[in-house]
Amino acid sequence: MSSSPVLVLDIDGVVAVAQPGSAQPWYATMKADWGIDHDEMARDFFQREFQEVLRGRFDLYVALQGYLETKGLADRLEEFVAYWFEKDAVIDRRVLAEADAWRQRTGGRCFAASNQEHHRVAYLRDEAGLGAHFDEIVYSAALGVCKPERVFFTNAQARMGVLVAQSILFVDDATANVDAARACGWRAMLYRGPESLSRALAGWG
């Protein structure tokens, strides 16, 4: 296990920027393109079965098939997933550049730690190119637990092979996740844009 400096970035809201609440969320044209209202989908899918998907207890395609059946769109399941993943893969290349420069300067390791399910992680890693920037994407479906639950952080630390919790700098845009990481002994900062990350990394490692 390692105690060298480790940078850990959240994905949605830090690396990927088409999340709910952003200027251009991934579902901005979903109503026009698919006839699906995002607020309704959030209520009936993302806040229900999808929570089990995020914990690795239910496959995305199985869960989403059931929801799309209620919309008469079950036969377009793969097309919808492709639409969602592509729209939701708006990557802030400035953040990746900061992380790459930090890793080159310090020799430290860089991970992503995120609430994600298996299929989207594969897409982000392989199709969106995140795999080239991280030693590994550590995520909830693989760990069986979501942020901000304490076990997420303890399991993630073990997965990353980190011996000393204070050797981790964790960057997330959600206060609850930052607080939970700190409670586990990690250093953690609330993300407020690429400039905030640049300032933090200048003195880290």
JSON list of C-alpha atoms in Angstrom, two decimals:
[
{"chain": "A", "resi": 1, "resn": "MET", "atom": "CA", "xyz": [0.00, 0.00, 0.00]},
{"chain": "A", "resi": 2, "resn": "SER", "atom": "CA", "xyz": [1.09, 3.56, -0.72]},
{"chain": "A", "resi": 3, "resn": "SER", "atom": "CA", "xyz": [1.35, 6.81, 1.26]},
{"chain": "A", "resi": 4, "resn": "SER", "atom": "CA", "xyz": [2.56, 8.95, -1.68]},
{"chain": "A", "resi": 5, "resn": "PRO", "atom": "CA", "xyz": [0.25, 11.84, -2.66]},
{"chain": "A", "resi": 6, "resn": "VAL", "atom": "CA", "xyz": [-3.02, 10.82, -4.25]},
{"chain": "A", "resi": 7, "resn": "LEU", "atom": "CA", "xyz": [-5.46, 13.09, -6.05]},
{"chain": "A", "resi": 8, "resn": "VAL", "atom": "CA", "xyz": [-9.07, 11.90, -6.19]},
{"chain": "A", "resi": 9, "resn": "LEU", "atom": "CA", "xyz": [-11.64, 13.70, -8.34]},
{"chain": "A", "resi": 10, "resn": "ASP", "atom": "CA", "xyz": [-15.40, 13.37, -8.47]},
{"chain": "A", "resi": 11, "resn": "ILE", "atom": "CA", "xyz": [-16.78, 12.95, -11.99]},
{"chain": "A", "resi": 12, "resn": "ASP", "atom": "CA", "xyz": [-20.19, 14.65, -12.31]},
{"chain": "A", "resi": 13, "resn": "GLY", "atom": "CA", "xyz": [-19.83, 18.30, -11.42]},
{"chain": "A", "resi": 14, "resn": "VAL", "atom": "CA", "xyz": [-16.03, 18.27, -11.54]},
{"chain": "A", "resi": 15, "resn": "VAL", "atom": "CA", "xyz": [-14.76, 16.34, -14.57]},
{"chain": "A", "resi": 16, "resn": "ALA", "atom": "CA", "xyz": [-18.05, 16.01, -16.44]},
{"chain": "A", "resi": 17, "resn": "VAL", "atom": "CA", "xyz": [-20.18, 19.14, -16.56]},
{"chain": "A", "resi": 18, "resn": "ALA", "atom": "CA", "xyz": [-23.58, 18.24, -18.06]},
{"chain": "A", "resi": 19, "resn": "GLN", "atom": "CA", "xyz": [-25.09, 17.29, -14.70]},
{"chain": "A", "resi": 20, "resn": "PRO", "atom": "CA", "xyz": [-28.42, 18.59, -13.34]},
{"chain": "A", "resi": 21, "resn": "GLY", "atom": "CA", "xyz": [-28.06, 22.23, -12.33]},
{"chain": "A", "resi": 22, "resn": "SER", "atom": "CA", "xyz": [-25.41, 22.97, -14.95]},
{"chain": "A", "resi": 23, "resn": "ALA", "atom": "CA", "xyz": [-25.83, 25.57, -17.69]},
{"chain": "A", "resi": 24, "resn": "GLN", "atom": "CA", "xyz": [-26.49, 22.84, -20.26]},
{"chain": "A", "resi": 25, "resn": "PRO", "atom": "CA", "xyz": [-27.60, 19.61, -18.57]},
{"chain": "A", "resi": 26, "resn": "TRP", "atom": "CA", "xyz": [-27.52, 16.41, -20.61]},
{"chain": "A", "resi": 27, "resn": "TYR", "atom": "CA", "xyz": [-31.30, 16.24, -20.75]},
{"chain": "A", "resi": 28, "resn": "ALA", "atom": "CA", "xyz": [-31.79, 19.81, -22.08]},
{"chain": "A", "resi": 29, "resn": "THR", "atom": "CA", "xyz": [-33.36, 18.59, -25.34]},
{"chain": "A", "resi": 30, "resn": "MET", "atom": "CA", "xyz": [-34.67, 15.23, -24.10]},
{"chain": "A", "resi": 31, "resn": "LYS", "atom": "CA", "xyz": [-38.29, 16.38, -24.08]},
{"chain": "A", "resi": 32, "resn": "ALA", "atom": "CA", "xyz": [-38.06, 17.48, -27.71]},
{"chain": "A", "resi": 33, "resn": "ASP", "atom": "CA", "xyz": [-35.98, 14.49, -28.80]},
{"chain": "A", "resi": 34, "resn": "TRP", "atom": "CA", "xyz": [-37.74, 11.72, -26.88]},
{"chain": "A", "resi": 35, "resn": "GLY", "atom": "CA", "xyz": [-40.93, 13.14, -25.39]},
{"chain": "A", "resi": 36, "resn": "ILE", "atom": "CA", "xyz": [-39.60, 12.38, -21.91]},
{"chain": "A", "resi": 37, "resn": "ASP", "atom": "CA", "xyz": [-39.80, 15.02, -19.18]},
{"chain": "A", "resi": 38, "resn": "HIS", "atom": "CA", "xyz": [-36.68, 14.99, -17.01]},
{"chain": "A", "resi": 39, "resn": "ASP", "atom": "CA", "xyz": [-38.45, 15.93, -13.78]},
{"chain": "A", "resi": 40, "resn": "GLU", "atom": "CA", "xyz": [-40.81, 13.02, -14.28]},
{"chain": "A", "resi": 41, "resn": "MET", "atom": "CA", "xyz": [-37.94, 10.67, -15.12]},
{"chain": "A", "resi": 42, "resn": "ALA", "atom": "CA", "xyz": [-36.05, 11.85, -12.05]},
{"chain": "A", "resi": 43, "resn": "ARG", "atom": "CA", "xyz": [-39.06, 11.08, -9.86]},
{"chain": "A", "resi": 44, "resn": "ASP", "atom": "CA", "xyz": [-39.98, 7.75, -11.42]},
{"chain": "A", "resi": 45, "resn": "PHE", "atom": "CA", "xyz": [-36.56, 6.36, -12.33]},
{"chain": "A", "resi": 46, "resn": "PHE", "atom": "CA", "xyz": [-33.46, 8.19, -11.09]},
{"chain": "A", "resi": 47, "resn": "GLN", "atom": "CA", "xyz": [-34.75, 8.56, -7.53]},
{"chain": "A", "resi": 48, "resn": "ARG", "atom": "CA", "xyz": [-36.12, 5.00, -7.43]},
{"chain": "A", "resi": 49, "resn": "GLU", "atom": "CA", "xyz": [-34.70, 1.96, -9.29]},
{"chain": "A", "resi": 50, "resn": "PHE", "atom": "CA", "xyz": [-31.62, 3.83, -10.42]},
{"chain": "A", "resi": 51, "resn": "GLN", "atom": "CA", "xyz": [-30.45, 4.12, -6.80]},
{"chain": "A", "resi": 52, "resn": "GLU", "atom": "CA", "xyz": [-30.14, 0.34, -6.75]},
{"chain": "A", "resi": 53, "resn": "VAL", "atom": "CA", "xyz": [-28.33, 0.45, -10.10]},
{"chain": "A", "resi": 54, "resn": "LEU", "atom": "CA", "xyz": [-25.78, 2.86, -8.61]},
{"chain": "A", "resi": 55, "resn": "ARG", "atom": "CA", "xyz": [-25.11, 0.35, -5.82]},
{"chain": "A", "resi": 56, "resn": "GLY", "atom": "CA", "xyz": [-24.54, -2.49, -8.27]},
{"chain": "A", "resi": 57, "resn": "ARG", "atom": "CA", "xyz": [-27.66, -4.39, -7.23]},
{"chain": "A", "resi": 58, "resn": "PHE", "atom": "CA", "xyz": [-29.56, -3.98, -10.50]},
{"chain": "A", "resi": 59, "resn": "ASP", "atom": "CA", "xyz": [-28.33, -3.69, -14.08]},
{"chain": "A", "resi": 60, "resn": "LEU", "atom": "CA", "xyz": [-28.99, -0.38, -15.82]},
{"chain": "A", "resi": 61, "resn": "TYR", "atom": "CA", "xyz": [-30.50, -1.99, -18.92]},
{"chain": "A", "resi": 62, "resn": "VAL", "atom": "CA", "xyz": [-32.92, -4.08, -16.90]},
{"chain": "A", "resi": 63, "resn": "ALA", "atom": "CA", "xyz": [-34.03, -1.13, -14.78]},
{"chain": "A", "resi": 64, "resn": "LEU", "atom": "CA", "xyz": [-34.31, 1.27, -17.70]},
{"chain": "A", "resi": 65, "resn": "GLN", "atom": "CA", "xyz": [-36.22, -1.24, -19.83]},
{"chain": "A", "resi": 66, "resn": "GLY", "atom": "CA", "xyz": [-39.00, -1.20, -17.26]},
{"chain": "A", "resi": 67, "resn": "TYR", "atom": "CA", "xyz": [-39.17, 2.58, -17.24]},
{"chain": "A", "resi": 68, "resn": "LEU", "atom": "CA", "xyz": [-39.08, 2.93, -21.03]},
{"chain": "A", "resi": 69, "resn": "GLU", "atom": "CA", "xyz": [-41.87, 0.37, -21.34]},
{"chain": "A", "resi": 70, "resn": "THR", "atom": "CA", "xyz": [-44.16, 2.87, -19.60]},
{"chain": "A", "resi": 71, "resn": "LYS", "atom": "CA", "xyz": [-43.29, 5.35, -22.37]},
{"chain": "A", "resi": 72, "resn": "GLY", "atom": "CA", "xyz": [-43.72, 2.92, -25.24]},
{"chain": "A", "resi": 73, "resn": "LEU", "atom": "CA", "xyz": [-39.99, 3.15, -25.93]},
{"chain": "A", "resi": 74, "resn": "ALA", "atom": "CA", "xyz": [-38.69, -0.21, -24.73]},
{"chain": "A", "resi": 75, "resn": "ASP", "atom": "CA", "xyz": [-37.63, -1.19, -28.25]},
{"chain": "A", "resi": 76, "resn": "ARG", "atom": "CA", "xyz": [-35.30, 1.84, -28.34]},
{"chain": "A", "resi": 77, "resn": "LEU", "atom": "CA", "xyz": [-33.46, 1.03, -25.11]},
{"chain": "A", "resi": 78, "resn": "GLU", "atom": "CA", "xyz": [-29.95, 0.88, -26.55]},
{"chain": "A", "resi": 79, "resn": "GLU", "atom": "CA", "xyz": [-30.56, 4.00, -28.62]},
{"chain": "A", "resi": 80, "resn": "PHE", "atom": "CA", "xyz": [-31.67, 5.90, -25.53]},
{"chain": "A", "resi": 81, "resn": "VAL", "atom": "CA", "xyz": [-28.65, 4.80, -23.47]},
{"chain": "A", "resi": 82, "resn": "ALA", "atom": "CA", "xyz": [-26.34, 5.88, -26.29]},
{"chain": "A", "resi": 83, "resn": "TYR", "atom": "CA", "xyz": [-28.11, 9.26, -26.42]},
{"chain": "A", "resi": 84, "resn": "TRP", "atom": "CA", "xyz": [-27.85, 9.73, -22.65]},
{"chain": "A", "resi": 85, "resn": "PHE", "atom": "CA", "xyz": [-24.22, 8.71, -22.37]},
{"chain": "A", "resi": 86, "resn": "GLU", "atom": "CA", "xyz": [-23.11, 10.90, -25.26]},
{"chain": "A", "resi": 87, "resn": "LYS", "atom": "CA", "xyz": [-25.01, 13.93, -23.99]},
{"chain": "A", "resi": 88, "resn": "ASP", "atom": "CA", "xyz": [-23.71, 13.34, -20.46]},
{"chain": "A", "resi": 89, "resn": "ALA", "atom": "CA", "xyz": [-20.05, 13.14, -21.51]},
{"chain": "A", "resi": 90, "resn": "VAL", "atom": "CA", "xyz": [-19.25, 16.86, -21.69]},
{"chain": "A", "resi": 91, "resn": "ILE", "atom": "CA", "xyz": [-15.76, 16.81, -20.21]},
{"chain": "A", "resi": 92, "resn": "ASP", "atom": "CA", "xyz": [-13.98, 19.83, -18.75]},
{"chain": "A", "resi": 93, "resn": "ARG", "atom": "CA", "xyz": [-10.57, 19.37, -20.35]},
{"chain": "A", "resi": 94, "resn": "ARG", "atom": "CA", "xyz": [-9.12, 22.09, -18.11]},
{"chain": "A", "resi": 95, "resn": "VAL", "atom": "CA", "xyz": [-9.67, 19.88, -15.10]},
{"chain": "A", "resi": 96, "resn": "LEU", "atom": "CA", "xyz": [-7.99, 16.92, -16.77]},
{"chain": "A", "resi": 97, "resn": "ALA", "atom": "CA", "xyz": [-5.07, 19.13, -17.80]},
{"chain": "A", "resi": 98, "resn": "GLU", "atom": "CA", "xyz": [-4.63, 20.30, -14.20]},
{"chain": "A", "resi": 99, "resn": "ALA", "atom": "CA", "xyz": [-4.69, 16.72, -12.96]},
{"chain": "A", "resi": 100, "resn": "ASP", "atom": "CA", "xyz": [-2.26, 15.55, -15.65]},
{"chain": "A", "resi": 101, "resn": "ALA", "atom": "CA", "xyz": [0.16, 18.38, -14.86]},
{"chain": "A", "resi": 102, "resn": "TRP", "atom": "CA", "xyz": [-0.03, 17.63, -11.14]},
{"chain": "A", "resi": 103, "resn": "ARG", "atom": "CA", "xyz": [0.66, 13.96, -11.73]},
{"chain": "A", "resi": 104, "resn": "GLN", "atom": "CA", "xyz": [3.63, 14.75, -13.97]},
{"chain": "A", "resi": 105, "resn": "ARG", "atom": "CA", "xyz": [5.04, 17.27, -11.48]},
{"chain": "A", "resi": 106, "resn": "THR", "atom": "CA", "xyz": [4.65, 15.17, -8.33]},
{"chain": "A", "resi": 107, "resn": "GLY", "atom": "CA", "xyz": [4.71, 11.57, -9.53]},
{"chain": "A", "resi": 108, "resn": "GLY", "atom": "CA", "xyz": [1.51, 11.08, -7.54]},
{"chain": "A", "resi": 109, "resn": "ARG", "atom": "CA", "xyz": [-1.42, 8.94, -8.54]},
{"chain": "A", "resi": 110, "resn": "CYS", "atom": "CA", "xyz": [-4.79, 10.22, -9.71]},
{"chain": "A", "resi": 111, "resn": "PHE", "atom": "CA", "xyz": [-8.16, 8.47, -9.34]},
{"chain": "A", "resi": 112, "resn": "ALA", "atom": "CA", "xyz": [-11.79, 9.30, -9.97]},
{"chain": "A", "resi": 113, "resn": "ALA", "atom": "CA", "xyz": [-14.25, 8.42, -7.21]},
{"chain": "A", "resi": 114, "resn": "SER", "atom": "CA", "xyz": [-17.89, 8.70, -8.17]},
{"chain": "A", "resi": 115, "resn": "ASN", "atom": "CA", "xyz": [-21.42, 7.42, -7.80]},
{"chain": "A", "resi": 116, "resn": "GLN", "atom": "CA", "xyz": [-21.72, 5.58, -11.11]},
{"chain": "A", "resi": 117, "resn": "GLU", "atom": "CA", "xyz": [-23.00, 2.34, -12.59]},
{"chain": "A", "resi": 118, "resn": "HIS", "atom": "CA", "xyz": [-20.98, -0.13, -14.64]},
{"chain": "A", "resi": 119, "resn": "HIS", "atom": "CA", "xyz": [-22.04, 0.78, -18.18]},
{"chain": "A", "resi": 120, "resn": "ARG", "atom": "CA", "xyz": [-21.49, 4.52, -17.91]},
{"chain": "A", "resi": 121, "resn": "VAL", "atom": "CA", "xyz": [-18.11, 4.01, -16.26]},
{"chain": "A", "resi": 122, "resn": "ALA", "atom": "CA", "xyz": [-17.06, 1.88, -19.22]},
{"chain": "A", "resi": 123, "resn": "TYR", "atom": "CA", "xyz": [-18.28, 4.58, -21.61]},
{"chain": "A", "resi": 124, "resn": "LEU", "atom": "CA", "xyz": [-16.49, 7.39, -19.76]},
{"chain": "A", "resi": 125, "resn": "ARG", "atom": "CA", "xyz": [-13.30, 5.36, -19.45]},
{"chain": "A", "resi": 126, "resn": "ASP", "atom": "CA", "xyz": [-13.12, 4.02, -22.99]},
{"chain": "A", "resi": 127, "resn": "GLU", "atom": "CA", "xyz": [-15.23, 6.24, -25.25]},
{"chain": "A", "resi": 128, "resn": "ALA", "atom": "CA", "xyz": [-14.85, 9.62, -23.50]},
{"chain": "A", "resi": 129, "resn": "GLY", "atom": "CA", "xyz": [-11.18, 8.93, -22.84]},
{"chain": "A", "resi": 130, "resn": "LEU", "atom": "CA", "xyz": [-11.07, 9.30, -19.06]},
{"chain": "A", "resi": 131, "resn": "GLY", "atom": "CA", "xyz": [-9.08, 6.09, -18.72]},
{"chain": "A", "resi": 132, "resn": "ALA", "atom": "CA", "xyz": [-5.98, 7.87, -20.02]},
{"chain": "A", "resi": 133, "resn": "HIS", "atom": "CA", "xyz": [-6.09, 10.38, -17.16]},
{"chain": "A", "resi": 134, "resn": "PHE", "atom": "CA", "xyz": [-6.79, 8.21, -14.11]},
{"chain": "A", "resi": 135, "resn": "ASP", "atom": "CA", "xyz": [-5.06, 5.25, -12.55]},
{"chain": "A", "resi": 136, "resn": "GLU", "atom": "CA", "xyz": [-8.56, 3.88, -12.00]},
{"chain": "A", "resi": 137, "resn": "ILE", "atom": "CA", "xyz": [-12.17, 5.01, -11.76]},
{"chain": "A", "resi": 138, "resn": "VAL", "atom": "CA", "xyz": [-13.41, 3.87, -8.36]},
{"chain": "A", "resi": 139, "resn": "TYR", "atom": "CA", "xyz": [-17.20, 3.85, -8.34]},
{"chain": "A", "resi": 140, "resn": "SER", "atom": "CA", "xyz": [-20.25, 2.99, -6.31]},
{"chain": "A", "resi": 141, "resn": "ALA", "atom": "CA", "xyz": [-21.60, 0.03, -8.28]},
{"chain": "A", "resi": 142, "resn": "ALA", "atom": "CA", "xyz": [-18.25, -1.75, -7.94]},
{"chain": "A", "resi": 143, "resn": "LEU", "atom": "CA", "xyz": [-18.01, -0.93, -4.22]},
{"chain": "A", "resi": 144, "resn": "GLY", "atom": "CA", "xyz": [-21.67, -1.69, -3.45]},
{"chain": "A", "resi": 145, "resn": "VAL", "atom": "CA", "xyz": [-22.19, 1.64, -1.69]},
{"chain": "A", "resi": 146, "resn": "CYS", "atom": "CA", "xyz": [-22.65, 5.32, -2.62]},
{"chain": "A", "resi": 147, "resn": "LYS", "atom": "CA", "xyz": [-21.15, 8.55, -1.43]},
{"chain": "A", "resi": 148, "resn": "PRO", "atom": "CA", "xyz": [-21.58, 10.07, 1.12]},
{"chain": "A", "resi": 149, "resn": "GLU", "atom": "CA", "xyz": [-21.81, 6.80, 3.07]},
{"chain": "A", "resi": 150, "resn": "ARG", "atom": "CA", "xyz": [-18.67, 6.23, 5.13]},
{"chain": "A", "resi": 151, "resn": "VAL", "atom": "CA", "xyz": [-18.09, 2.75, 3.71]},
{"chain": "A", "resi": 152, "resn": "PHE", "atom": "CA", "xyz": [-17.69, 4.25, 0.24]},
{"chain": "A", "resi": 153, "resn": "PHE", "atom": "CA", "xyz": [-14.60, 6.11, 1.39]},
{"chain": "A", "resi": 154, "resn": "THR", "atom": "CA", "xyz": [-13.07, 3.30, 3.43]},
{"chain": "A", "resi": 155, "resn": "ASN", "atom": "CA", "xyz": [-13.62, 0.82, 0.60]},
{"chain": "A", "resi": 156, "resn": "ALA", "atom": "CA", "xyz": [-12.30, 3.30, -1.97]},
{"chain": "A", "resi": 157, "resn": "GLN", "atom": "CA", "xyz": [-9.16, 3.89, 0.07]},
{"chain": "A", "resi": 158, "resn": "ALA", "atom": "CA", "xyz": [-8.53, 0.15, 0.24]},
{"chain": "A", "resi": 159, "resn": "ARG", "atom": "CA", "xyz": [-9.23, -0.18, -3.49]},
{"chain": "A", "resi": 160, "resn": "MET", "atom": "CA", "xyz": [-6.71, 2.56, -4.24]},
{"chain": "A", "resi": 161, "resn": "GLY", "atom": "CA", "xyz": [-4.13, 0.91, -2.01]},
{"chain": "A", "resi": 162, "resn": "VAL", "atom": "CA", "xyz": [-3.62, 4.02, 0.10]},
{"chain": "A", "resi": 163, "resn": "LEU", "atom": "CA", "xyz": [-2.15, 3.48, 3.56]},
{"chain": "A", "resi": 164, "resn": "VAL", "atom": "CA", "xyz": [-2.36, 7.02, 4.97]},
{"chain": "A", "resi": 165, "resn": "ALA", "atom": "CA", "xyz": [-5.74, 8.75, 4.60]},
{"chain": "A", "resi": 166, "resn": "GLN", "atom": "CA", "xyz": [-4.15, 12.20, 4.84]},
{"chain": "A", "resi": 167, "resn": "SER", "atom": "CA", "xyz": [-2.15, 11.49, 1.68]},
{"chain": "A", "resi": 168, "resn": "ILE", "atom": "CA", "xyz": [-5.41, 11.82, -0.29]},
{"chain": "A", "resi": 169, "resn": "LEU", "atom": "CA", "xyz": [-6.74, 15.11, -1.63]},
{"chain": "A", "resi": 170, "resn": "PHE", "atom": "CA", "xyz": [-10.39, 14.59, -2.61]},
{"chain": "A", "resi": 171, "resn": "VAL", "atom": "CA", "xyz": [-12.22, 17.12, -4.80]},
{"chain": "A", "resi": 172, "resn": "ASP", "atom": "CA", "xyz": [-16.03, 17.07, -4.99]},
{"chain": "A", "resi": 173, "resn": "ASP", "atom": "CA", "xyz": [-18.77, 19.59, -5.71]},
{"chain": "A", "resi": 174, "resn": "ALA", "atom": "CA", "xyz": [-21.12, 18.26, -3.00]},
{"chain": "A", "resi": 175, "resn": "THR", "atom": "CA", "xyz": [-20.65, 19.46, 0.58]},
{"chain": "A", "resi": 176, "resn": "ALA", "atom": "CA", "xyz": [-21.99, 16.19, 2.04]},
{"chain": "A", "resi": 177, "resn": "ASN", "atom": "CA", "xyz": [-19.33, 14.19, 0.17]},
{"chain": "A", "resi": 178, "resn": "VAL", "atom": "CA", "xyz": [-16.53, 16.55, 1.22]},
{"chain": "A", "resi": 179, "resn": "ASP", "atom": "CA", "xyz": [-17.63, 16.34, 4.85]},
{"chain": "A", "resi": 180, "resn": "ALA", "atom": "CA", "xyz": [-17.86, 12.54, 4.71]},
{"chain": "A", "resi": 181, "resn": "ALA", "atom": "CA", "xyz": [-14.38, 12.26, 3.22]},
{"chain": "A", "resi": 182, "resn": "ARG", "atom": "CA", "xyz": [-12.94, 14.47, 5.94]},
{"chain": "A", "resi": 183, "resn": "ALA", "atom": "CA", "xyz": [-14.64, 12.33, 8.58]},
{"chain": "A", "resi": 184, "resn": "CYS", "atom": "CA", "xyz": [-12.66, 9.39, 7.16]},
{"chain": "A", "resi": 185, "resn": "GLY", "atom": "CA", "xyz": [-9.40, 11.29, 7.49]},
{"chain": "A", "resi": 186, "resn": "TRP", "atom": "CA", "xyz": [-9.06, 12.37, 3.87]},
{"chain": "A", "resi": 187, "resn": "ARG", "atom": "CA", "xyz": [-8.08, 15.88, 2.93]},
{"chain": "A", "resi": 188, "resn": "ALA", "atom": "CA", "xyz": [-10.99, 17.23, 0.91]},
{"chain": "A", "resi": 189, "resn": "MET", "atom": "CA", "xyz": [-12.00, 20.42, -0.85]},
{"chain": "A", "resi": 190, "resn": "LEU", "atom": "CA", "xyz": [-15.29, 21.70, -2.17]},
{"chain": "A", "resi": 191, "resn": "TYR", "atom": "CA", "xyz": [-14.91, 22.24, -5.91]},
{"chain": "A", "resi": 192, "resn": "ARG", "atom": "CA", "xyz": [-15.66, 25.74, -7.18]},
{"chain": "A", "resi": 193, "resn": "GLY", "atom": "CA", "xyz": [-14.30, 25.58, -10.73]},
{"chain": "A", "resi": 194, "resn": "PRO", "atom": "CA", "xyz": [-10.98, 24.87, -12.43]},
{"chain": "A", "resi": 195, "resn": "GLU", "atom": "CA", "xyz": [-9.32, 27.88, -10.81]},
{"chain": "A", "resi": 196, "resn": "SER", "atom": "CA", "xyz": [-10.05, 26.52, -7.33]},
{"chain": "A", "resi": 197, "resn": "LEU", "atom": "CA", "xyz": [-8.50, 23.20, -8.33]},
{"chain": "A", "resi": 198, "resn": "SER", "atom": "CA", "xyz": [-5.43, 24.92, -9.78]},
{"chain": "A", "resi": 199, "resn": "ARG", "atom": "CA", "xyz": [-4.86, 26.82, -6.54]},
{"chain": "A", "resi": 200, "resn": "ALA", "atom": "CA", "xyz": [-5.26, 23.69, -4.43]},
{"chain": "A", "resi": 201, "resn": "LEU", "atom": "CA", "xyz": [-2.90, 21.61, -6.57]},
{"chain": "A", "resi": 202, "resn": "ALA", "atom": "CA", "xyz": [-0.22, 24.28, -6.59]},
{"chain": "A", "resi": 203, "resn": "GLY", "atom": "CA", "xyz": [0.54, 23.45, -2.98]},
{"chain": "A", "resi": 204, "resn": "TRP", "atom": "CA", "xyz": [-0.27, 19.74, -2.96]},
{"chain": "A", "resi": 205, "resn": "GLY", "atom": "CA", "xyz": [2.23, 16.93, -3.32]}
]
